[in-house]
CSV table of C-alpha atoms and ligand atoms in Angstrom, one decimal:
chain,number,residue,atom,x,y,z
K,280,UNK,CA,-56.9,2.0,10.5
K,281,UNK,CA,-55.4,5.3,11.7
K,282,UNK,CA,-53.2,2.7,13.9
K,283,UNK,CA,-51.5,1.1,10.5
K,284,UNK,CA,-50.9,3.7,8.5
K,285,UNK,CA,-49.1,5.6,11.1
K,286,UNK,CA,-47.0,2.3,12.3
K,287,UNK,CA,-46.6,3.0,8.1
K,288,UNK,CA,-45.3,6.4,8.2
K,289,UNK,CA,-43.0,5.5,11.1
K,290,UNK,CA,-41.8,2.7,9.7
K,291,UNK,CA,-40.5,4.3,6.3
K,292,UNK,CA,-39.8,7.1,8.5
K,293,UNK,CA,-36.6,5.1,10.1
K,294,UNK,CA,-36.3,3.6,7.2
K,295,UNK,CA,-35.4,6.2,5.1
K,296,UNK,CA,-33.8,8.6,8.0
K,297,UNK,CA,-31.0,5.4,8.6
K,298,UNK,CA,-30.1,5.0,5.1
K,299,UNK,CA,-28.2,7.8,3.8
K,300,UNK,CA,-26.3,8.3,0.0
K,301,UNK,CA,-23.5,9.7,-1.0
K,302,UNK,CA,-24.2,11.9,-3.6
K,303,UNK,CA,-21.0,13.8,-4.6
K,304,UNK,CA,-18.3,12.1,-7.1
K,305,UNK,CA,-15.6,9.5,-5.6
K,306,UNK,CA,-12.8,8.2,-8.9
K,307,UNK,CA,-10.7,5.5,-9.3
K,308,UNK,CA,-7.0,6.1,-10.7
K,309,UNK,CA,-8.8,5.5,-13.4
K,310,UNK,CA,-11.3,7.6,-14.1
K,311,UNK,CA,-8.8,11.0,-14.4
K,312,UNK,CA,-5.4,12.1,-15.8
K,313,UNK,CA,-3.5,14.9,-15.0
K,314,UNK,CA,-2.7,18.1,-16.7
K,315,UNK,CA,0.7,18.9,-18.1
K,316,UNK,CA,1.9,22.6,-17.0
K,317,UNK,CA,4.7,24.7,-17.9
K,318,UNK,CA,7.8,24.9,-15.9
K,319,UNK,CA,11.2,25.6,-16.3
K,320,UNK,CA,11.8,21.8,-15.5
K,321,UNK,CA,14.9,21.2,-18.4
K,322,UNK,CA,15.1,17.5,-18.6
K,323,UNK,CA,13.7,14.0,-16.3
K,324,UNK,CA,16.9,13.7,-15.2
K,325,UNK,CA,16.7,17.0,-13.6
K,326,UNK,CA,14.1,15.5,-10.5
K,327,UNK,CA,14.5,13.8,-7.6
K,328,UNK,CA,12.8,10.8,-6.5
K,329,UNK,CA,13.7,10.6,-3.0
K,330,UNK,CA,12.4,12.2,-0.3
K,331,UNK,CA,13.3,12.8,3.5
K,332,UNK,CA,10.1,12.5,6.6
K,333,UNK,CA,10.4,13.0,9.8
K,334,UNK,CA,7.5,11.1,11.6
K,335,UNK,CA,4.9,12.7,14.3
K,336,UNK,CA,5.6,10.3,17.2
K,337,UNK,CA,8.7,8.5,16.5
K,338,UNK,CA,10.5,11.5,15.2
K,339,UNK,CA,13.3,9.4,13.2
K,340,UNK,CA,13.8,11.5,10.5
K,341,UNK,CA,13.8,8.8,6.7
K,342,UNK,CA,15.1,9.2,3.4
K,343,UNK,CA,14.6,7.3,0.6
K,344,UNK,CA,11.8,6.4,-3.0
K,345,UNK,CA,9.0,6.1,-1.0
K,346,UNK,CA,8.1,3.1,-2.3
K,347,UNK,CA,7.1,0.2,0.0
K,348,UNK,CA,6.5,-3.6,-1.4
K,349,UNK,CA,3.5,-5.1,0.5
K,350,UNK,CA,3.9,-7.7,3.4
K,351,UNK,CA,2.2,-10.6,1.1
K,352,UNK,CA,4.2,-14.6,1.7
K,353,UNK,CA,4.4,-14.2,-1.9
K,354,UNK,CA,6.6,-10.7,-3.0
K,355,UNK,CA,7.4,-9.2,0.5
K,356,UNK,CA,10.1,-11.1,0.8
K,357,UNK,CA,13.6,-11.1,2.6
K,358,UNK,CA,15.2,-11.2,-1.8
K,359,UNK,CA,12.9,-7.9,-2.9
K,360,UNK,CA,14.1,-5.9,0.7
K,361,UNK,CA,18.0,-7.2,-0.5
K,362,UNK,CA,16.8,-5.5,-4.3
K,363,UNK,CA,15.0,-3.0,-3.1
K,364,UNK,CA,16.8,-1.1,-0.7
K,365,UNK,CA,19.7,-0.8,-3.9
K,366,UNK,CA,17.1,1.4,-5.1
K,367,UNK,CA,16.0,3.2,-2.2
K,368,UNK,CA,12.7,1.4,-1.6
K,369,UNK,CA,10.8,0.0,1.1
K,370,UNK,CA,9.7,-3.9,1.6
K,371,UNK,CA,6.8,-4.8,4.4
K,372,UNK,CA,8.3,-8.0,5.1
K,373,UNK,CA,5.7,-10.2,4.6
K,374,UNK,CA,4.6,-11.6,8.3
K,375,UNK,CA,5.1,-15.5,8.1
K,376,UNK,CA,9.7,-15.7,8.6
K,377,UNK,CA,10.5,-17.3,11.9
K,378,UNK,CA,12.3,-14.4,15.2
K,379,UNK,CA,15.6,-16.7,13.4
K,380,UNK,CA,15.8,-15.9,9.3
K,381,UNK,CA,14.8,-12.1,10.4
K,382,UNK,CA,17.8,-12.1,13.3
K,383,UNK,CA,19.8,-13.7,10.5
K,384,UNK,CA,18.5,-11.5,7.9
K,385,UNK,CA,19.3,-7.8,9.9
K,386,UNK,CA,22.4,-9.9,10.9
K,387,UNK,CA,23.9,-9.9,7.6
K,388,UNK,CA,22.2,-7.0,5.3
K,389,UNK,CA,23.0,-4.5,7.5
K,390,UNK,CA,22.3,-1.6,4.9
K,391,UNK,CA,18.2,-2.9,4.2
K,392,UNK,CA,17.7,-3.1,8.0
K,393,UNK,CA,16.3,0.6,6.9
K,394,UNK,CA,13.8,0.1,4.3
K,395,UNK,CA,11.7,-2.9,5.5
K,396,UNK,CA,9.6,-2.5,7.5
K,397,UNK,CA,8.4,-6.1,10.3
K,398,UNK,CA,4.8,-6.6,10.2
K,399,UNK,CA,2.0,-7.4,12.4
K,400,UNK,CA,-1.6,-8.1,13.2
K,401,UNK,CA,-3.5,-8.0,15.7
K,402,UNK,CA,-3.4,-11.3,17.8
K,403,UNK,CA,-2.0,-12.2,20.6
K,404,UNK,CA,0.7,-15.3,18.7
K,405,UNK,CA,1.2,-11.9,15.9
K,406,UNK,CA,2.3,-8.7,18.8
K,407,UNK,CA,5.3,-11.1,20.7
K,408,UNK,CA,6.4,-12.1,17.3
K,409,UNK,CA,6.3,-8.7,16.7
K,410,UNK,CA,8.3,-7.3,20.2
K,411,UNK,CA,10.6,-11.3,19.9
K,412,UNK,CA,11.6,-9.7,16.8
K,413,UNK,CA,12.7,-6.4,16.9
K,414,UNK,CA,14.0,-7.2,20.4
K,415,UNK,CA,16.2,-9.2,19.0
K,416,UNK,CA,17.2,-6.7,15.4
K,417,UNK,CA,18.2,-3.7,17.4
K,418,UNK,CA,18.7,-2.0,13.5
K,419,UNK,CA,14.6,-2.4,12.2
K,420,UNK,CA,12.7,0.5,13.5
K,421,UNK,CA,9.8,0.9,11.3
K,422,UNK,CA,6.1,-1.6,12.1
K,423,UNK,CA,3.0,-2.3,9.3
K,424,UNK,CA,0.7,-3.0,12.4
K,425,UNK,CA,-1.5,-4.7,8.6
K,426,UNK,CA,-5.6,-5.9,9.6
K,427,UNK,CA,-8.5,-5.7,6.5
K,428,UNK,CA,-10.9,-3.6,8.4
K,429,UNK,CA,-9.2,-0.8,10.7
K,430,UNK,CA,-12.1,0.7,11.8
K,431,UNK,CA,-12.5,-1.5,15.0
K,432,UNK,CA,-11.9,-0.4,18.6
K,433,UNK,CA,-9.8,-3.4,18.7
K,434,UNK,CA,-7.3,-2.2,16.1
K,435,UNK,CA,-7.2,0.9,17.4
K,436,UNK,CA,-6.0,-0.1,21.1
K,437,UNK,CA,-3.7,-2.3,19.2
K,438,UNK,CA,-1.6,0.3,18.5
K,439,UNK,CA,-1.9,2.4,21.2
K,440,UNK,CA,-0.4,0.0,23.0
K,441,UNK,CA,2.4,-0.7,20.3
K,442,UNK,CA,2.9,3.1,20.3
K,443,UNK,CA,3.6,2.7,24.7
K,444,UNK,CA,5.4,-0.4,23.4
K,445,UNK,CA,7.7,0.9,20.8
K,446,UNK,CA,8.0,5.1,21.3
K,447,UNK,CA,11.1,5.2,19.0
K,448,UNK,CA,9.5,3.0,16.4
K,449,UNK,CA,7.6,4.5,13.5
K,450,UNK,CA,4.8,2.6,12.7
K,451,UNK,CA,2.7,2.2,9.7
K,452,UNK,CA,-1.3,0.6,10.2
K,453,UNK,CA,-4.7,0.8,8.4
K,454,UNK,CA,-6.5,0.3,6.0
K,455,UNK,CA,-8.9,2.7,6.3
K,456,UNK,CA,-10.1,5.1,3.6
K,457,UNK,CA,-11.7,7.7,6.2
K,458,UNK,CA,-11.5,11.0,7.1
K,459,UNK,CA,-12.0,10.4,10.8
K,460,UNK,CA,-10.5,7.3,11.4
K,461,UNK,CA,-7.1,8.4,9.6
K,462,UNK,CA,-7.2,10.9,12.6
K,463,UNK,CA,-8.7,8.4,14.9
K,464,UNK,CA,-5.1,6.2,14.0
K,465,UNK,CA,-2.4,9.2,13.4
K,466,UNK,CA,-4.0,10.2,17.4
K,467,UNK,CA,-3.1,6.8,18.3
K,468,UNK,CA,0.7,6.7,17.1
K,469,UNK,CA,0.4,6.0,13.8
K,470,UNK,CA,3.0,8.1,12.4
K,471,UNK,CA,1.7,6.9,8.9
K,472,UNK,CA,-1.9,5.1,7.8
K,473,UNK,CA,-2.0,2.8,4.9
K,474,UNK,CA,-4.9,3.4,2.9
K,475,UNK,CA,-7.2,0.8,0.6
K,476,UNK,CA,-10.3,-0.8,1.1
K,477,UNK,CA,-10.5,-3.2,-1.7
K,478,UNK,CA,-8.6,-1.9,-4.8
K,479,UNK,CA,-6.2,-4.1,-5.0
K,480,UNK,CA,-5.6,-7.3,-7.6
K,481,UNK,CA,-6.2,-9.9,-5.8
K,482,UNK,CA,-8.1,-8.7,-3.8
K,483,UNK,CA,-11.7,-10.3,-4.0
K,484,UNK,CA,-13.7,-7.6,-0.6
K,485,UNK,CA,-15.9,-5.1,-3.0
K,486,UNK,CA,-16.8,-8.4,-4.5
K,487,UNK,CA,-17.3,-10.5,-1.2
K,488,UNK,CA,-18.7,-8.1,1.0
K,489,UNK,CA,-20.0,-4.6,-1.1
K,490,UNK,CA,-17.7,-2.3,0.9
K,491,UNK,CA,-14.7,-0.1,-0.8
K,492,UNK,CA,-14.1,2.4,-1.5
K,493,UNK,CA,-12.9,4.5,-4.8
K,494,UNK,CA,-9.7,4.6,-4.0
K,495,UNK,CA,-8.0,7.6,-5.6
K,496,UNK,CA,-10.7,9.8,-3.8
K,497,UNK,CA,-9.3,8.1,-0.7
K,498,UNK,CA,-6.1,8.8,-0.2
K,499,UNK,CA,-7.0,12.6,-1.4
K,500,UNK,CA,-9.1,12.8,1.6
K,501,UNK,CA,-7.5,10.6,4.3
K,502,UNK,CA,-4.0,12.4,3.6
K,503,UNK,CA,-5.9,15.9,4.2
K,504,UNK,CA,-6.8,14.6,7.2
K,505,UNK,CA,-3.4,13.5,8.5
K,506,UNK,CA,-1.1,16.3,7.3
K,507,UNK,CA,-3.8,18.3,9.2
K,508,UNK,CA,-2.7,16.2,12.2
K,509,UNK,CA,1.1,16.1,11.1
K,510,UNK,CA,0.4,12.4,9.5
K,511,UNK,CA,1.8,10.0,6.3
K,512,UNK,CA,-0.5,8.5,4.5
K,513,UNK,CA,0.9,5.5,2.3
K,514,UNK,CA,-1.8,4.4,-0.4
K,515,UNK,CA,-2.5,0.7,-0.6
K,516,UNK,CA,-3.6,-1.1,-3.6
K,517,UNK,CA,-4.8,-0.9,-6.5
K,518,UNK,CA,-1.9,1.1,-8.7
K,519,UNK,CA,-1.9,-1.4,-12.2
K,520,UNK,CA,1.3,1.3,-14.2
K,521,UNK,CA,3.6,3.7,-13.4
K,522,UNK,CA,0.9,6.3,-14.2
K,523,UNK,CA,-1.0,5.1,-11.9
K,524,UNK,CA,2.5,5.5,-9.0
K,525,UNK,CA,2.4,9.5,-10.4
K,526,UNK,CA,-1.7,9.8,-9.1
K,527,UNK,CA,-1.3,8.4,-6.6
K,528,UNK,CA,1.3,10.7,-5.7
K,529,UNK,CA,-0.9,13.7,-7.6
K,530,UNK,CA,-3.2,12.9,-4.8
K,531,UNK,CA,-1.1,13.4,-2.1
K,532,UNK,CA,-0.3,9.7,-0.8
K,533,UNK,CA,3.1,10.3,0.6
K,534,UNK,CA,3.6,6.2,1.1
K,535,UNK,CA,2.0,4.6,-2.5
K,536,UNK,CA,2.3,0.2,-1.8
K,537,UNK,CA,2.4,-2.3,-4.2
K,538,UNK,CA,2.0,-6.1,-4.5
K,539,UNK,CA,1.0,-7.0,-8.0
K,540,UNK,CA,2.9,-4.7,-10.1
K,541,UNK,CA,6.3,-7.2,-8.2
K,542,UNK,CA,4.2,-10.5,-8.4
K,543,UNK,CA,6.0,-12.8,-10.9
K,544,UNK,CA,9.6,-11.3,-10.5
K,545,UNK,CA,12.4,-13.0,-10.0
K,546,UNK,CA,12.8,-11.5,-6.5
K,547,UNK,CA,8.8,-12.4,-5.6
K,548,UNK,CA,8.4,-15.8,-3.8
K,549,UNK,CA,7.2,-19.0,-5.2
K,550,UNK,CA,7.5,-21.9,-7.8
K,551,UNK,CA,7.9,-20.7,-11.2
K,552,UNK,CA,5.4,-22.5,-13.3
K,553,UNK,CA,6.3,-23.5,-17.6
K,554,UNK,CA,3.1,-23.8,-19.3
K,555,UNK,CA,3.8,-23.7,-23.7
K,556,UNK,CA,6.9,-22.4,-23.0
K,557,UNK,CA,5.3,-19.7,-21.1
K,558,UNK,CA,7.0,-18.6,-17.2
K,559,UNK,CA,4.3,-18.3,-15.0
K,560,UNK,CA,4.6,-17.6,-11.2
K,561,UNK,CA,1.8,-17.9,-8.5
K,562,UNK,CA,-0.2,-14.7,-7.0
K,563,UNK,CA,-2.2,-15.6,-4.5
K,564,UNK,CA,-3.8,-11.9,-2.0
K,565,UNK,CA,-3.7,-12.6,1.7
K,566,UNK,CA,-6.8,-13.6,2.8
K,567,UNK,CA,-6.7,-15.9,-0.7
K,568,UNK,CA,-7.5,-20.0,-0.1
K,569,UNK,CA,-4.4,-20.8,-1.2
K,570,UNK,CA,-3.3,-17.6,1.8
K,571,UNK,CA,-5.8,-19.5,4.4
K,572,UNK,CA,-5.1,-23.6,3.5
K,573,UNK,CA,-1.0,-22.0,3.8
K,574,UNK,CA,-0.7,-20.4,7.0
K,575,UNK,CA,-4.1,-21.1,8.6
K,576,UNK,CA,-4.9,-24.7,7.6
K,577,UNK,CA,-7.7,-24.0,5.9
K,578,UNK,CA,-11.0,-21.1,5.6
K,579,UNK,CA,-12.5,-20.7,9.4
K,580,UNK,CA,-16.2,-21.8,8.8
K,581,UNK,CA,-17.4,-18.7,9.9
K,582,UNK,CA,-15.6,-16.3,7.5
K,583,UNK,CA,-15.2,-16.1,3.5
K,584,UNK,CA,-11.6,-16.1,1.5
K,585,UNK,CA,-11.7,-12.4,0.9
K,586,UNK,CA,-8.7,-12.3,-2.2
K,587,UNK,CA,-7.9,-15.2,-5.3
K,588,UNK,CA,-4.5,-16.7,-7.0
K,589,UNK,CA,-3.9,-15.8,-9.9
K,590,UNK,CA,-0.6,-16.7,-12.5
K,591,UNK,CA,1.4,-14.3,-13.0
K,592,UNK,CA,3.4,-14.4,-16.0
K,593,UNK,CA,7.6,-13.7,-15.1
K,594,UNK,CA,8.4,-10.2,-15.4
K,595,UNK,CA,12.7,-11.4,-14.8
K,596,UNK,CA,14.9,-9.3,-12.3
K,597,UNK,CA,12.2,-6.5,-10.2
K,598,UNK,CA,15.5,-4.2,-11.2
K,599,UNK,CA,13.8,-3.8,-14.5
K,600,UNK,CA,10.0,-3.5,-12.7
K,601,UNK,CA,11.3,0.0,-10.7
K,602,UNK,CA,13.6,0.9,-13.0
K,603,UNK,CA,10.3,1.9,-15.5
K,604,UNK,CA,8.2,2.9,-12.5
K,605,UNK,CA,11.3,5.4,-10.7
K,606,UNK,CA,10.9,5.9,-14.5
K,607,UNK,CA,6.8,7.0,-14.9
K,608,UNK,CA,7.8,8.9,-12.4
K,609,UNK,CA,10.2,11.0,-13.0
K,610,UNK,CA,8.1,11.8,-16.3
K,611,UNK,CA,5.5,12.4,-15.0
K,612,UNK,CA,7.6,15.3,-11.8
K,613,UNK,CA,8.7,17.3,-16.2
K,614,UNK,CA,5.0,16.6,-17.3
K,615,UNK,CA,3.5,18.1,-14.6
K,616,UNK,CA,6.7,20.4,-13.5
K,617,UNK,CA,7.2,19.0,-9.9
K,618,UNK,CA,10.9,18.6,-8.6
K,619,UNK,CA,10.8,16.2,-6.3
K,620,UNK,CA,7.4,13.4,-5.4
K,621,UNK,CA,7.5,16.4,-2.6
K,622,UNK,CA,6.1,18.4,-4.9
K,623,UNK,CA,3.5,17.0,-6.9
K,624,UNK,CA,0.6,17.3,-4.6
K,625,UNK,CA,1.2,21.6,-5.4
K,626,UNK,CA,1.2,20.7,-9.4
K,627,UNK,CA,-1.8,18.6,-10.1
K,628,UNK,CA,-5.0,19.1,-11.3
K,629,UNK,CA,-6.9,16.2,-12.5
K,630,UNK,CA,-9.0,16.1,-15.3
K,631,UNK,CA,-12.0,14.2,-15.2
K,632,UNK,CA,-12.3,11.9,-18.3
K,633,UNK,CA,-13.9,8.3,-20.2
K,634,UNK,CA,-10.6,6.8,-21.5
K,635,UNK,CA,-8.2,7.2,-20.4
K,636,UNK,CA,-6.2,5.0,-22.5
K,637,UNK,CA,-6.5,3.1,-25.8
K,638,UNK,CA,-6.8,-0.2,-26.3
K,639,UNK,CA,-6.8,-0.4,-30.3
K,640,UNK,CA,-3.8,-3.0,-30.0
K,641,UNK,CA,-4.8,-4.4,-26.2
K,642,UNK,CA,-2.3,-3.7,-23.2
K,643,UNK,CA,1.1,-6.5,-24.2
K,644,UNK,CA,4.1,-4.4,-25.9
K,645,UNK,CA,6.1,-7.4,-26.3
K,646,UNK,CA,8.9,-4.5,-26.3
K,647,UNK,CA,9.1,-5.8,-21.9
K,648,UNK,CA,9.0,-9.0,-22.5
K,649,UNK,CA,7.3,-11.4,-19.7
Z,825,5GP,P1,-1.6,-4.1,-4.6
Z,825,5GP,O1,-1.0,-4.2,-5.7
Z,825,5GP,O2,-2.0,-5.7,-5.3
Z,825,5GP,O3,-3.2,-3.8,-6.4
Z,825,5GP,O4,-2.5,-4.9,-3.3
Z,825,5GP,C1,-2.0,-4.5,-2.5
Z,825,5GP,C2,-2.9,-4.9,-1.5
Z,825,5GP,O5,-3.7,-5.7,-1.8
Z,825,5GP,C3,-2.3,-4.9,0.1
Z,825,5GP,O6,-0.8,-4.6,0.3
Z,825,5GP,C4,-3.6,-5.0,0.8
Z,825,5GP,O7,-3.6,-4.6,1.0
Z,825,5GP,C5,-3.7,-5.8,-1.1
Z,825,5GP,N1,-4.4,-7.7,-0.7
Z,825,5GP,C6,-4.0,-8.5,-0.4
Z,825,5GP,N2,-3.9,-9.6,0.0
Z,825,5GP,C7,-5.2,-9.2,0.1
Z,825,5GP,C8,-6.7,-10.0,-0.3
Z,825,5GP,O8,-6.3,-10.6,0.3
Z,825,5GP,N3,-7.8,-9.4,-0.2
Z,825,5GP,C9,-8.2,-8.1,-0.1
Z,825,5GP,N4,-9.0,-7.7,0.6
Z,825,5GP,N5,-6.7,-7.4,0.4
Z,825,5GP,C10,-5.5,-7.7,-0.3
């Protein structure tokens, strides 16, 4: 009996020791608001949303509005890039264009090149294609190395190899949500670390796996780690409105990446469906059944889909969405007294809230089309 009891104690002890619980509160954008502050800014036209970056590894300088359209089939298109470049914003071009399509695009649109990234995963095919694209398009100098789970040794190795192969290109790599992996990626060659696991509008990772991290806290913690090493972070996913964008920058994001915000626009890929006289466009996650059928001939048996497919009401030209985002950001800056995006974290005090919007009339704005 003594032996059984001892074994029981050991077994319980092992369980208690191996499982951990973090008790401190982690936050999403919806859990906070920005506290308004006295300032000397007279109007939102005094706010400058451009920022200049100098990157740790590539040593390149880039100036623009640090908003990035996600490298998803539907929104990370060349059409989107030409329009976004006019506003100084970036598009991470999805990885399914051919090298010839890239070549033609770069030759025909020299002004857009500084505002695009070439995306790749870590497969041999992706790596070879990335090399071919960068060889064919010398004006493209930013790379987006993107995997769903940035926590593998293999991914770190891939970042290191791409850094060695392209020493003067700016590399954005992710996704991760914690400080130690942010540091690891920066030390192995990333200039910008992409932050976000599970917050995306068409992402089902949290539902399928139970894995994730509240996005605002992830951004705050990873930004702190990155900035200590002279690196930057890109807050990827979960931005649903201009206010969320302001909160991301306030939390320390250097760049923000969005997919859903740009879905349903004229520049997004995909057919328009008309139902009951209303126009919609399809939008899907990059690991949804739709994407896997399109690019990989179906979902492999050993994995499940971690993205969904939705129909988004037509939003018209993307310029309308961009101007709404930029206008909201400028206004946020004047409320908190920041003259630039770079100043936002210094002027940010988050207030924890239990309600942020008055929903009495729902969320649809008849004045905003769609
Ligand atoms: P959104 O701005 O739409 O909220 O989030 C866009 C981000 O969602 C993308 O940049 C990417 O990180 C993530 N994402 C895109 N497709 C998928 C998917 O199929 N599954 C998951 N887990 N994340 C996705």
